[in-house]
Amino acid sequence: MNSAEGEMQIEAGMSRAEIIRASAGSGKTFVLVQRYIALLVCGESPKTILASTFTVKAAGEIQRRVFLKLAEAVRIDQARMQLSEEVGRSISKNQIEEIFKRALREFPGAAILTIDGLVARIAGALTVECQLPLGWRMSESPGLQRDLERELVSLQARELGKLLSIIVKSDASRKIAEPLISACLRFYERLQLYGHAAFNLGSLVEETLPISQWGEALSQMPLPLTKTNSVRARFAASVTDLLKALESGSISELFQSTLIQRALERSNYDRQELSAECYRPLWELAERLRTFEWNRIVERNNVLLMVLANFDKLYQAHQHQSGLVTHSDLLLAVARFMAEDKLSGVAYALDQRFSHILLDEFQDTSPLQWQVLQPLVAEIIGDEARNRTAFIVGDPKQAIYGWRGGSAEIFAEVSQSLPAQWNERRLVKSYRSSPVVLDFINRVFRGLNLVEQEFQPIAEEFQRNFDDHQPVKSLNGRVTITQNIEDRTSWVVAKVTEIFAAIPNARIGILTRRNNTVNELVKALRHVGIAVVGDGKAGATRTLPVEAIKSLLYCHLHPTDSAARFLVSNSGLVEEGEDIESVVRDGCTPKLILRLVKFAERDRLTEEQYHDVQLAIAVLANGFERGADARELIALLQNQPLSGGQAQVSVMTMHRAKGLEFEYVLLPELDTRLIRQVSPDALSWEEDSGQRRILPYVGEGLRNVDPRFADADTQMRKKEALEALCLLYVALTRSIVELHLFTPYTAKSEYPFTMFGVVAASLELDIATQGVIFDTIR
């Protein structure tokens, strides 16, 4: 098969630019593998195909499936005929054998890898061009704290009190280095991405009237009366609190008061309309506090920018001296290089020029990652002289990584920014779930109701991306929704026990919204003897041996910490007659691993402790190999999954369940607020000029400081709501056979603004009673 024949087949049988919107369980990986094999059948070399996804596991799965399908086609005639049908071209036995041999021969140079892997490959080949340190090495955390604390603190000695009190709300008399470094790391990437101008909000506004006189008119303002002509107590108390704060000069928090916020919004307070005729002094005070808050925000950003500028200098010097870089550093460097339109340099450095690009899980692509990929896609589809192709697969309904930059909007940007006739297909047949489960999912998202009117446009946007899922498998299934007074832990234990009594070999997935709930459920299930794997960050709930190791590492950093030393001394890590001082000194060396191994051998551990210790040993070994310091080792132990091993029951967060499936799925944590569970780090928006603006987020009260802040916060809340819907969709679509939902009973008839409330409102369920309020078996 010559290349000319391959080019003709590609032109005849494939779209040069194709976007696949693949619903959950519809065979996303299958179509991507099918496309890859079709290119091989057309005579393309693996070296000319870039297939990119988000995890090493997913990349390995694509490669495994490619070879498995080719090997089966070589061995089994029926498999070869099936492959011929899938790629739309007849393949003889000799041809498939030749294709398989060529794939084996050339796969060492193939590019089936993660986006991080692609970025690292480009950065490794073009180190100087990307302005990276020679001989750079990867690190999750480049050990900056110890080297930068003293230098950064000395540079900002005079401003630290202001910085810590305004930016990170920390007492300046406490240890200052850690919150200072934390603030810098939170905003440093934005500084690199958008530049210094992004933090420049404008000028300070001068206030002519002394603060001591702000309350004079307010004290004379008539207070509203009730129907019985008595002063409204709540209103009067709020005004009194304002006057007391003004008298004492404690005005830094006054802007956040509810009365001031209502006055700025010209709305009601304590059933009283805050009209200008009656409450002008209150209006005037609110406007003065708005000016005061504006000046605080501008000043804070100026101080933050000064600190970040100094941090940038120190960071760059440390990076080039140590050679340690993070994934974020590499991504920024390569994105900047790609923006200079130097694709020829990339092709030369990689020793390959891609003719075809296949992008998986595209909805998770961040704008910065797209800056790396977009030039490659644009160059391929812009080359009309050759048959080069772009193939993008994803699902906007599963865009759940907005916190790290992923966005469903990236789909729209592709067709708008790249000149091509994009062919779009939607995959709606589900090869995963039972008809009963799919019917439930269709009903929820077809009648989607977000309860709060503000977010209904988001529901409509989600529905536009939603097509009814069509079942392929003929399976029995069941869906239940329960609201009870009993706690979620008791319900989970009872439900798992019930399922195992009926189906002893069932595979059960229990999905939560928070890592703490993973910890709680894992402990409860193990307490009753059920083998379970917890896949969530362990936080502060590791088992005693690992908590002792964390304390020992902390002692290495802070030798005088008596609480940590007490835990180490009484944990069993210190052998009889051993000097605690020597143990602490050796705390951040590979001897720590040997100490943990001896501890595990000497003491009888529970199954949970055993898995936790084995995982800790692996984590520490990896950390020492990378040269991690004590802080990074503590962070690694803190953020690792709860346990290793395998079990029929898996407990994890909804985020971690993406891409997985279980016969039975339990959703016991649907009662948390749909959005804004944790305040965002920053408020960010793009102005008409194209300039990005950024400021630290300090609460919803900042919405009334400037209309731009209100618009930006509104857009951010809407994105959070859309991502929460995507997370709900991911959770509901993990089940193969049965899906069971639970929420605590609250004796309220109004639908709450939670995932449970969204499901109940969309199905128009009666939530006034407790018990099983929905059951498909009835």
Coordinates of C-alpha atoms in Angstrom, one line a residue, residues 116-611:
D116 CA 2.1 17.1 30.0
G117 CA 4.1 14.5 28.1
L118 CA 3.9 16.4 24.9
V119 CA 4.9 19.6 26.6
A120 CA 7.8 17.9 28.4
R121 CA 9.0 16.4 25.0
I122 CA 8.9 19.8 23.4
A123 CA 10.6 21.5 26.4
G124 CA 13.3 18.8 26.5
A125 CA 14.2 19.2 22.8
L126 CA 13.9 23.0 22.8
T127 CA 15.2 23.9 26.3
V128 CA 17.1 27.0 25.3
E129 CA 14.4 28.3 22.9
C130 CA 11.8 27.9 25.7
Q131 CA 14.1 29.8 28.1
L132 CA 14.3 26.9 30.6
P133 CA 17.3 26.0 32.7
L134 CA 19.7 23.6 31.1
G135 CA 19.4 20.1 32.4
W136 CA 16.0 20.9 34.1
R137 CA 14.3 18.3 36.2
M138 CA 10.6 17.8 37.1
S139 CA 9.3 18.4 40.6
E140 CA 5.8 18.6 41.9
S141 CA 7.0 21.3 44.3
P142 CA 10.5 22.7 43.6
G143 CA 11.5 23.2 47.2
L144 CA 11.1 26.9 47.1
Q145 CA 10.0 27.6 50.6
R146 CA 13.2 27.0 52.5
D147 CA 15.3 28.9 50.0
L148 CA 12.9 31.8 49.5
E149 CA 11.5 32.5 53.0
R150 CA 14.4 34.5 54.4
E151 CA 15.0 36.4 51.2
L152 CA 11.4 37.2 50.4
V153 CA 10.7 38.3 54.0
S154 CA 13.7 40.6 54.1
L155 CA 12.6 42.2 50.8
Q156 CA 9.2 43.0 52.1
A157 CA 9.9 43.5 55.8
R158 CA 8.0 46.8 56.1
E159 CA 5.0 45.7 54.1
L160 CA 4.4 42.3 55.6
G161 CA 2.0 43.4 58.3
K162 CA -0.2 45.2 55.7
L163 CA 0.1 42.3 53.3
L164 CA -0.8 39.6 55.8
S165 CA -3.7 41.5 57.3
I166 CA -5.2 42.6 54.0
I167 CA -4.4 39.8 51.6
V168 CA -4.3 36.6 53.5
K169 CA -6.1 37.7 56.7
S170 CA -3.3 36.4 58.9
D171 CA -2.2 37.8 62.2
A172 CA 1.1 39.6 61.5
S173 CA 2.5 38.6 64.9
R174 CA 2.3 34.9 63.9
K175 CA 4.8 33.1 61.7
I176 CA 4.8 35.1 58.4
A177 CA 6.8 33.0 55.9
E178 CA 4.3 30.3 55.2
P179 CA 1.2 32.4 54.5
L180 CA 3.4 34.8 52.4
I181 CA 4.7 32.0 50.2
S182 CA 1.2 30.5 50.0
A183 CA -0.1 33.9 48.7
C184 CA 2.6 34.2 46.1
L185 CA 2.2 30.6 44.8
R186 CA -1.6 31.2 44.4
F187 CA -1.1 34.2 42.2
Y188 CA 2.3 33.6 40.6
E189 CA 1.0 31.7 37.6
R190 CA -1.5 34.4 36.8
L191 CA 1.3 37.0 36.9
Q192 CA 3.3 35.0 34.4
L193 CA 0.3 34.4 32.2
Y194 CA -1.2 37.9 32.2
G195 CA 1.6 40.2 33.2
H196 CA 1.9 43.0 35.8
A197 CA -0.9 45.1 34.2
A198 CA -3.5 42.5 35.2
F199 CA -3.1 43.6 38.9
N200 CA -3.3 47.3 38.2
L201 CA -7.0 48.2 38.9
G202 CA -6.8 52.0 38.8
S203 CA -6.1 55.0 41.0
L204 CA -7.0 55.7 44.6
V205 CA -10.0 57.9 45.2
E206 CA -9.5 60.8 47.7
E207 CA -12.1 61.1 50.5
T208 CA -12.4 64.8 51.6
L209 CA -14.6 64.3 54.7
P210 CA -12.7 62.9 57.9
I211 CA -13.9 59.5 59.0
S212 CA -14.8 61.0 62.4
Q213 CA -17.6 62.9 60.7
W214 CA -19.1 60.1 58.6
G215 CA -21.7 59.2 61.1
E216 CA -23.0 62.7 62.1
A217 CA -25.9 62.7 59.7
L218 CA -26.6 59.0 60.3
S219 CA -27.1 59.7 64.0
Q220 CA -29.9 62.1 63.2
M221 CA -31.6 59.9 60.6
P222 CA -35.2 58.9 61.6
L223 CA -35.6 55.2 62.2
P224 CA -38.5 53.2 60.6
L225 CA -41.5 52.2 62.7
T226 CA -43.6 49.2 62.9
K227 CA -47.4 49.2 62.5
T228 CA -47.7 49.8 66.2
N229 CA -45.4 52.9 65.9
S230 CA -42.4 51.3 67.7
V231 CA -38.9 51.5 66.3
R232 CA -37.9 48.5 64.2
A233 CA -35.5 46.8 66.6
R234 CA -33.3 45.1 64.0
F235 CA -32.9 48.2 62.0
A236 CA -32.1 50.3 65.0
A237 CA -29.6 47.8 66.3
S238 CA -27.8 47.8 62.9
V239 CA -27.6 51.6 62.8
T240 CA -26.2 51.6 66.4
D241 CA -23.6 49.0 65.5
L242 CA -22.5 51.2 62.5
L243 CA -22.2 54.3 64.8
K244 CA -20.2 52.4 67.4
A245 CA -17.8 51.1 64.7
L246 CA -17.4 54.6 63.2
E247 CA -16.8 56.1 66.7
S248 CA -14.0 53.6 67.4
G249 CA -12.5 53.9 64.0
S250 CA -13.1 50.1 63.3
I251 CA -14.4 50.5 59.8
S252 CA -12.5 47.9 57.9
E253 CA -15.3 45.4 58.1
L254 CA -18.3 47.8 57.9
F255 CA -18.6 47.5 54.1
Q256 CA -19.5 43.8 54.5
S257 CA -22.4 44.6 56.8
T258 CA -25.8 43.6 55.5
L259 CA -27.4 47.1 56.0
I260 CA -24.6 48.7 54.0
Q261 CA -24.9 46.2 51.3
R262 CA -28.6 46.6 51.0
A263 CA -28.2 50.4 50.9
L264 CA -25.8 50.1 48.0
E265 CA -28.2 47.8 46.2
R266 CA -31.1 50.2 47.0
S267 CA -33.1 47.3 48.2
N268 CA -35.1 46.5 51.4
Y269 CA -33.8 45.9 54.9
D270 CA -35.9 44.6 57.8
R271 CA -39.0 45.0 55.5
Q272 CA -38.2 48.6 54.9
E273 CA -37.5 50.2 51.5
L274 CA -34.2 52.1 51.7
S275 CA -35.5 55.2 49.7
A276 CA -33.4 58.3 49.2
E277 CA -36.0 60.6 50.9
C278 CA -35.8 58.8 54.2
Y279 CA -32.3 57.3 54.3
R280 CA -30.0 59.6 52.4
P281 CA -27.5 59.7 55.3
L282 CA -27.3 55.9 55.1
W283 CA -26.8 56.1 51.3
E284 CA -24.0 58.6 51.8
L285 CA -22.3 56.5 54.4
A286 CA -22.5 53.4 52.1
E287 CA -20.9 55.4 49.3
R288 CA -18.1 56.5 51.5
L289 CA -17.5 52.9 52.6
R290 CA -17.6 51.9 48.9
T291 CA -14.8 54.4 48.2
F292 CA -12.9 53.2 51.3
E293 CA -13.2 49.5 50.1
W294 CA -12.1 50.5 46.6
N295 CA -9.0 52.1 48.0
R296 CA -8.3 49.0 50.1
I297 CA -8.6 46.7 47.0
V298 CA -6.4 48.9 44.9
E299 CA -3.8 49.2 47.7
R300 CA -3.9 45.4 48.3
N301 CA -3.3 44.7 44.6
N302 CA -0.4 47.2 44.5
V303 CA 1.2 45.5 47.5
L304 CA 0.5 42.0 46.1
L305 CA 2.0 43.0 42.8
M306 CA 5.1 44.3 44.6
V307 CA 5.5 41.0 46.4
L308 CA 4.9 39.0 43.3
A309 CA 7.5 41.0 41.4
N310 CA 10.1 40.2 44.0
F311 CA 9.0 36.6 44.2
D312 CA 9.3 36.3 40.4
K313 CA 13.0 37.4 40.6
L314 CA 13.8 35.0 43.4
Y315 CA 11.8 32.2 41.7
Q316 CA 13.6 32.6 38.4
A317 CA 17.0 32.7 40.1
H318 CA 16.2 29.6 42.2
Q319 CA 14.8 27.7 39.2
H320 CA 17.9 28.3 37.0
Q321 CA 20.2 27.5 39.9
S322 CA 18.5 24.3 41.0
G323 CA 17.1 23.2 37.5
L324 CA 13.8 22.2 39.2
V325 CA 10.7 23.0 37.3
T326 CA 7.0 22.2 37.7
H327 CA 4.5 21.1 35.1
S328 CA 3.1 24.6 35.2
D329 CA 6.5 26.1 34.5
L330 CA 6.9 23.9 31.4
L331 CA 3.4 24.6 30.1
L332 CA 3.9 28.4 30.3
A333 CA 7.3 28.2 28.7
V334 CA 6.2 26.0 25.8
A335 CA 3.0 28.0 25.3
R336 CA 5.0 31.2 24.9
F337 CA 7.3 29.5 22.4
M338 CA 4.4 28.1 20.4
A339 CA 2.8 31.6 20.3
E340 CA 5.8 32.8 18.3
D341 CA 4.8 30.6 15.4
K342 CA 7.8 28.4 15.3
L343 CA 6.3 25.0 14.3
S344 CA 9.2 24.2 12.1
G345 CA 11.4 24.3 15.2
V346 CA 9.0 21.9 17.0
A347 CA 9.0 19.5 14.0
Y348 CA 12.8 19.6 13.9
A349 CA 13.2 19.1 17.6
L350 CA 10.8 16.2 17.8
D351 CA 12.2 14.7 14.6
Q352 CA 8.7 14.3 13.3
R353 CA 6.1 16.4 11.6
F354 CA 2.6 15.4 12.6
S355 CA 0.1 14.9 9.7
H356 CA -2.8 13.8 12.0
I357 CA -3.8 14.9 15.5
L358 CA -6.2 13.1 17.7
L359 CA -7.3 14.9 20.9
D360 CA -9.1 13.0 23.7
E361 CA -11.1 14.4 26.6
F362 CA -11.1 17.8 24.9
Q363 CA -13.5 19.4 27.3
D364 CA -10.8 19.2 30.0
T365 CA -8.3 21.3 27.9
S366 CA -7.4 24.6 29.6
P367 CA -6.9 27.8 27.6
L368 CA -3.1 27.6 28.3
Q369 CA -3.0 23.9 27.0
W370 CA -4.9 25.0 24.0
Q371 CA -2.2 27.6 23.3
V372 CA 0.2 24.7 22.9
L373 CA -2.2 22.5 20.8
Q374 CA -3.9 25.1 18.7
P375 CA -0.9 25.9 16.4
L376 CA -0.5 22.2 15.7
V377 CA -4.2 21.8 14.8
A378 CA -4.2 25.0 12.8
E379 CA -1.1 24.0 10.8
I380 CA -2.6 20.6 10.0
I381 CA -6.1 21.6 8.9
G382 CA -4.7 24.7 7.1
D383 CA -2.5 22.5 4.8
E384 CA -5.0 21.9 2.0
A385 CA -2.3 20.5 -0.3
R386 CA -2.1 17.3 1.7
N387 CA -4.6 15.0 3.3
R388 CA -3.9 15.9 7.0
T389 CA -6.6 15.5 9.6
A390 CA -7.7 16.7 13.0
F391 CA -10.0 14.6 15.2
I392 CA -11.3 15.9 18.5
V393 CA -13.3 13.8 21.0
G394 CA -14.9 15.0 24.2
D395 CA -18.1 15.8 26.0
P396 CA -19.0 19.3 27.3
K397 CA -21.4 17.6 29.8
Q398 CA -18.4 16.2 31.6
A399 CA -16.3 19.4 31.9
I400 CA -15.6 19.1 35.7
Y401 CA -12.1 20.5 35.9
G402 CA -12.8 24.3 35.8
W403 CA -10.7 24.7 38.9
R404 CA -7.6 23.8 36.9
G405 CA -8.7 25.7 33.7
G406 CA -10.7 23.1 31.8
S407 CA -13.7 24.6 30.0
A408 CA -16.6 23.3 27.9
E409 CA -16.4 26.6 26.0
I410 CA -13.2 25.3 24.3
F411 CA -15.5 23.4 21.9
A412 CA -17.0 26.6 20.6
E413 CA -13.6 28.2 20.3
V414 CA -12.3 25.5 18.0
S415 CA -14.8 26.1 15.3
Q416 CA -14.6 29.8 15.7
S417 CA -10.8 30.3 15.8
L418 CA -9.8 27.7 13.2
P419 CA -10.8 28.1 9.5
A420 CA -12.1 24.7 8.5
Q421 CA -15.3 22.9 7.7
W422 CA -15.7 21.1 10.9
N423 CA -17.8 18.0 10.7
E424 CA -19.6 17.4 14.1
R425 CA -21.1 14.2 15.3
R426 CA -22.8 13.3 18.5
L427 CA -22.6 9.8 20.1
V428 CA -25.7 9.1 22.1
K429 CA -25.9 5.3 22.3
S430 CA -24.8 4.1 25.7
Y431 CA -22.9 0.8 25.9
R432 CA -22.8 1.1 29.7
S433 CA -26.0 1.5 31.5
S434 CA -29.3 -0.3 31.8
P435 CA -32.4 1.2 30.1
V436 CA -33.9 2.1 33.5
V437 CA -30.8 4.1 34.6
L438 CA -30.7 5.8 31.2
D439 CA -34.4 6.7 31.3
F440 CA -33.8 8.3 34.7
I441 CA -30.9 10.3 33.4
N442 CA -32.9 11.5 30.4
R443 CA -35.8 12.5 32.6
V444 CA -33.5 14.5 35.0
F445 CA -31.7 16.5 32.3
R446 CA -34.7 16.8 29.9
G447 CA -36.7 18.6 32.7
L448 CA -33.6 20.3 34.2
N449 CA -34.6 22.8 36.9
L450 CA -31.8 24.6 38.9
V451 CA -34.3 25.8 41.5
E452 CA -32.8 29.4 41.7
Q453 CA -34.0 31.6 38.8
E454 CA -30.6 33.2 38.4
F455 CA -29.2 29.9 37.1
Q456 CA -32.0 28.8 34.8
P457 CA -30.0 30.0 31.7
I458 CA -27.3 27.6 32.7
A459 CA -29.9 24.8 32.8
E460 CA -31.0 25.8 29.3
E461 CA -27.4 25.8 28.1
F462 CA -26.8 22.3 29.5
Q463 CA -30.0 21.0 27.8
R464 CA -28.7 22.3 24.5
N465 CA -25.7 20.0 24.8
F466 CA -27.9 17.1 26.0
D467 CA -29.4 14.4 23.8
D468 CA -31.4 11.5 25.1
H469 CA -29.2 8.6 25.9
Q470 CA -30.2 5.4 23.9
P471 CA -29.6 2.0 25.6
V472 CA -27.7 -0.7 23.8
K473 CA -27.7 -3.3 26.5
S474 CA -30.9 -5.1 27.6
L475 CA -30.3 -5.1 31.4
N476 CA -32.6 -5.1 34.4
G477 CA -32.0 -2.0 36.4
R478 CA -33.3 0.1 39.3
V479 CA -33.1 3.7 40.5
T480 CA -34.1 4.8 44.0
I481 CA -34.1 8.2 45.9
T482 CA -34.2 8.1 49.6
Q483 CA -34.5 10.9 52.2
N484 CA -34.3 9.8 55.8
I485 CA -33.6 11.1 59.2
E486 CA -30.8 8.6 59.6
D487 CA -27.3 9.8 58.7
R488 CA -25.7 9.0 55.4
T489 CA -23.1 6.6 56.9
S490 CA -25.9 4.3 58.3
W491 CA -27.7 4.3 55.0
V492 CA -24.5 3.4 53.1
V493 CA -23.7 0.5 55.4
A494 CA -27.2 -0.8 55.2
K495 CA -27.4 -0.4 51.4
V496 CA -24.1 -2.1 50.8
T497 CA -25.1 -5.0 53.1
E498 CA -28.4 -5.3 51.3
I499 CA -26.7 -5.4 47.8
F500 CA -24.2 -8.1 48.9
A501 CA -26.9 -10.2 50.4
A502 CA -28.6 -10.4 47.0
I503 CA -25.5 -10.2 44.8
P504 CA -22.4 -11.4 46.7
N505 CA -19.9 -10.5 43.9
A506 CA -21.4 -7.1 43.1
R507 CA -19.0 -4.2 42.3
I508 CA -20.2 -1.1 44.1
G509 CA -19.0 2.5 43.7
I510 CA -19.8 5.0 46.4
L511 CA -19.3 8.6 45.1
T512 CA -19.1 11.7 47.3
R513 CA -18.5 15.4 46.9
R514 CA -15.9 15.8 49.6
N515 CA -12.7 13.9 50.6
N516 CA -13.7 14.0 54.3
T517 CA -16.8 12.0 53.4
V518 CA -14.7 9.4 51.7
N519 CA -12.7 9.0 54.9
E520 CA -15.8 8.8 57.0
L521 CA -17.5 6.1 54.8
V522 CA -14.3 4.0 54.5
K523 CA -13.9 3.8 58.2
A524 CA -17.6 2.9 58.8
L525 CA -17.5 0.1 56.2
R526 CA -14.3 -1.3 57.5
H527 CA -15.7 -1.2 61.0
V528 CA -18.5 -3.7 60.0
G529 CA -16.0 -5.9 58.2
I530 CA -16.6 -4.8 54.6
A531 CA -13.5 -4.7 52.4
V532 CA -13.3 -1.3 50.8
V533 CA -10.8 0.9 48.8
G534 CA -10.9 4.6 49.5
D535 CA -9.7 6.7 46.6
G536 CA -9.6 10.3 48.0
K537 CA -7.1 12.6 49.6
A538 CA -6.5 11.4 53.1
G539 CA -6.2 14.9 54.6
A540 CA -5.7 14.7 58.4
T541 CA -7.1 11.2 58.8
R542 CA -4.3 8.9 57.9
T543 CA -3.7 6.0 60.2
L544 CA -1.6 6.3 63.3
P545 CA 1.7 5.0 61.8
V546 CA 1.5 7.5 58.9
E547 CA 0.4 10.3 61.2
A548 CA 3.5 9.6 63.3
I549 CA 5.7 9.8 60.3
K550 CA 4.2 13.2 59.4
S551 CA 4.9 14.4 62.9
L552 CA 8.5 13.2 62.7
L553 CA 9.0 15.2 59.5
Y554 CA 7.4 18.2 61.2
C555 CA 9.8 17.8 64.1
H556 CA 12.6 17.9 61.6
L557 CA 11.4 21.3 60.5
H558 CA 10.4 22.5 63.9
P559 CA 12.5 20.7 66.6
T560 CA 10.9 22.6 69.5
D561 CA 7.3 21.6 68.7
S562 CA 6.3 19.7 71.8
A563 CA 3.1 18.2 70.5
A564 CA 4.7 16.6 67.5
R565 CA 7.6 15.3 69.6
F566 CA 5.1 13.7 72.1
L567 CA 3.3 11.9 69.3
V568 CA 6.5 10.6 67.8
S569 CA 7.8 9.5 71.2
N570 CA 4.6 7.5 72.0
S571 CA 3.9 6.1 68.5
G572 CA 6.2 3.1 68.6
L573 CA 8.5 4.7 65.9
V574 CA 11.2 5.3 68.6
E575 CA 12.7 2.0 69.8
E576 CA 13.5 1.4 73.5
G577 CA 16.7 3.1 74.5
E578 CA 16.9 5.2 71.3
D579 CA 17.6 8.9 71.5
I580 CA 14.7 11.0 70.3
E581 CA 17.1 13.7 69.2
S582 CA 18.9 11.4 66.7
V583 CA 15.5 10.2 65.5
V584 CA 14.5 13.7 64.7
R585 CA 17.8 14.5 63.0
D586 CA 17.4 11.5 60.7
G587 CA 13.8 12.4 60.1
C588 CA 14.2 13.6 56.5
T589 CA 16.5 10.8 55.2
P590 CA 15.8 7.4 53.6
K591 CA 16.3 6.0 57.1
L592 CA 12.7 7.1 57.6
I593 CA 11.5 4.4 55.2
L594 CA 13.5 1.7 57.1
R595 CA 12.0 2.9 60.3
L596 CA 8.5 2.6 58.9
V597 CA 9.3 -0.9 57.5
K598 CA 10.6 -2.1 60.9
F599 CA 7.6 -0.6 62.6
A600 CA 5.2 -2.5 60.2
E601 CA 7.2 -5.8 60.9
R602 CA 7.3 -5.3 64.6
D603 CA 3.7 -4.4 65.3
R604 CA 0.5 -6.1 64.3
L605 CA -1.3 -3.7 61.9
T606 CA -4.9 -3.7 60.9
E607 CA -5.7 -4.2 57.1
E608 CA -6.3 -0.4 56.9
Q609 CA -3.0 0.4 58.6
Y610 CA -1.1 -2.1 56.4
H611 CA -2.4 -0.6 53.1

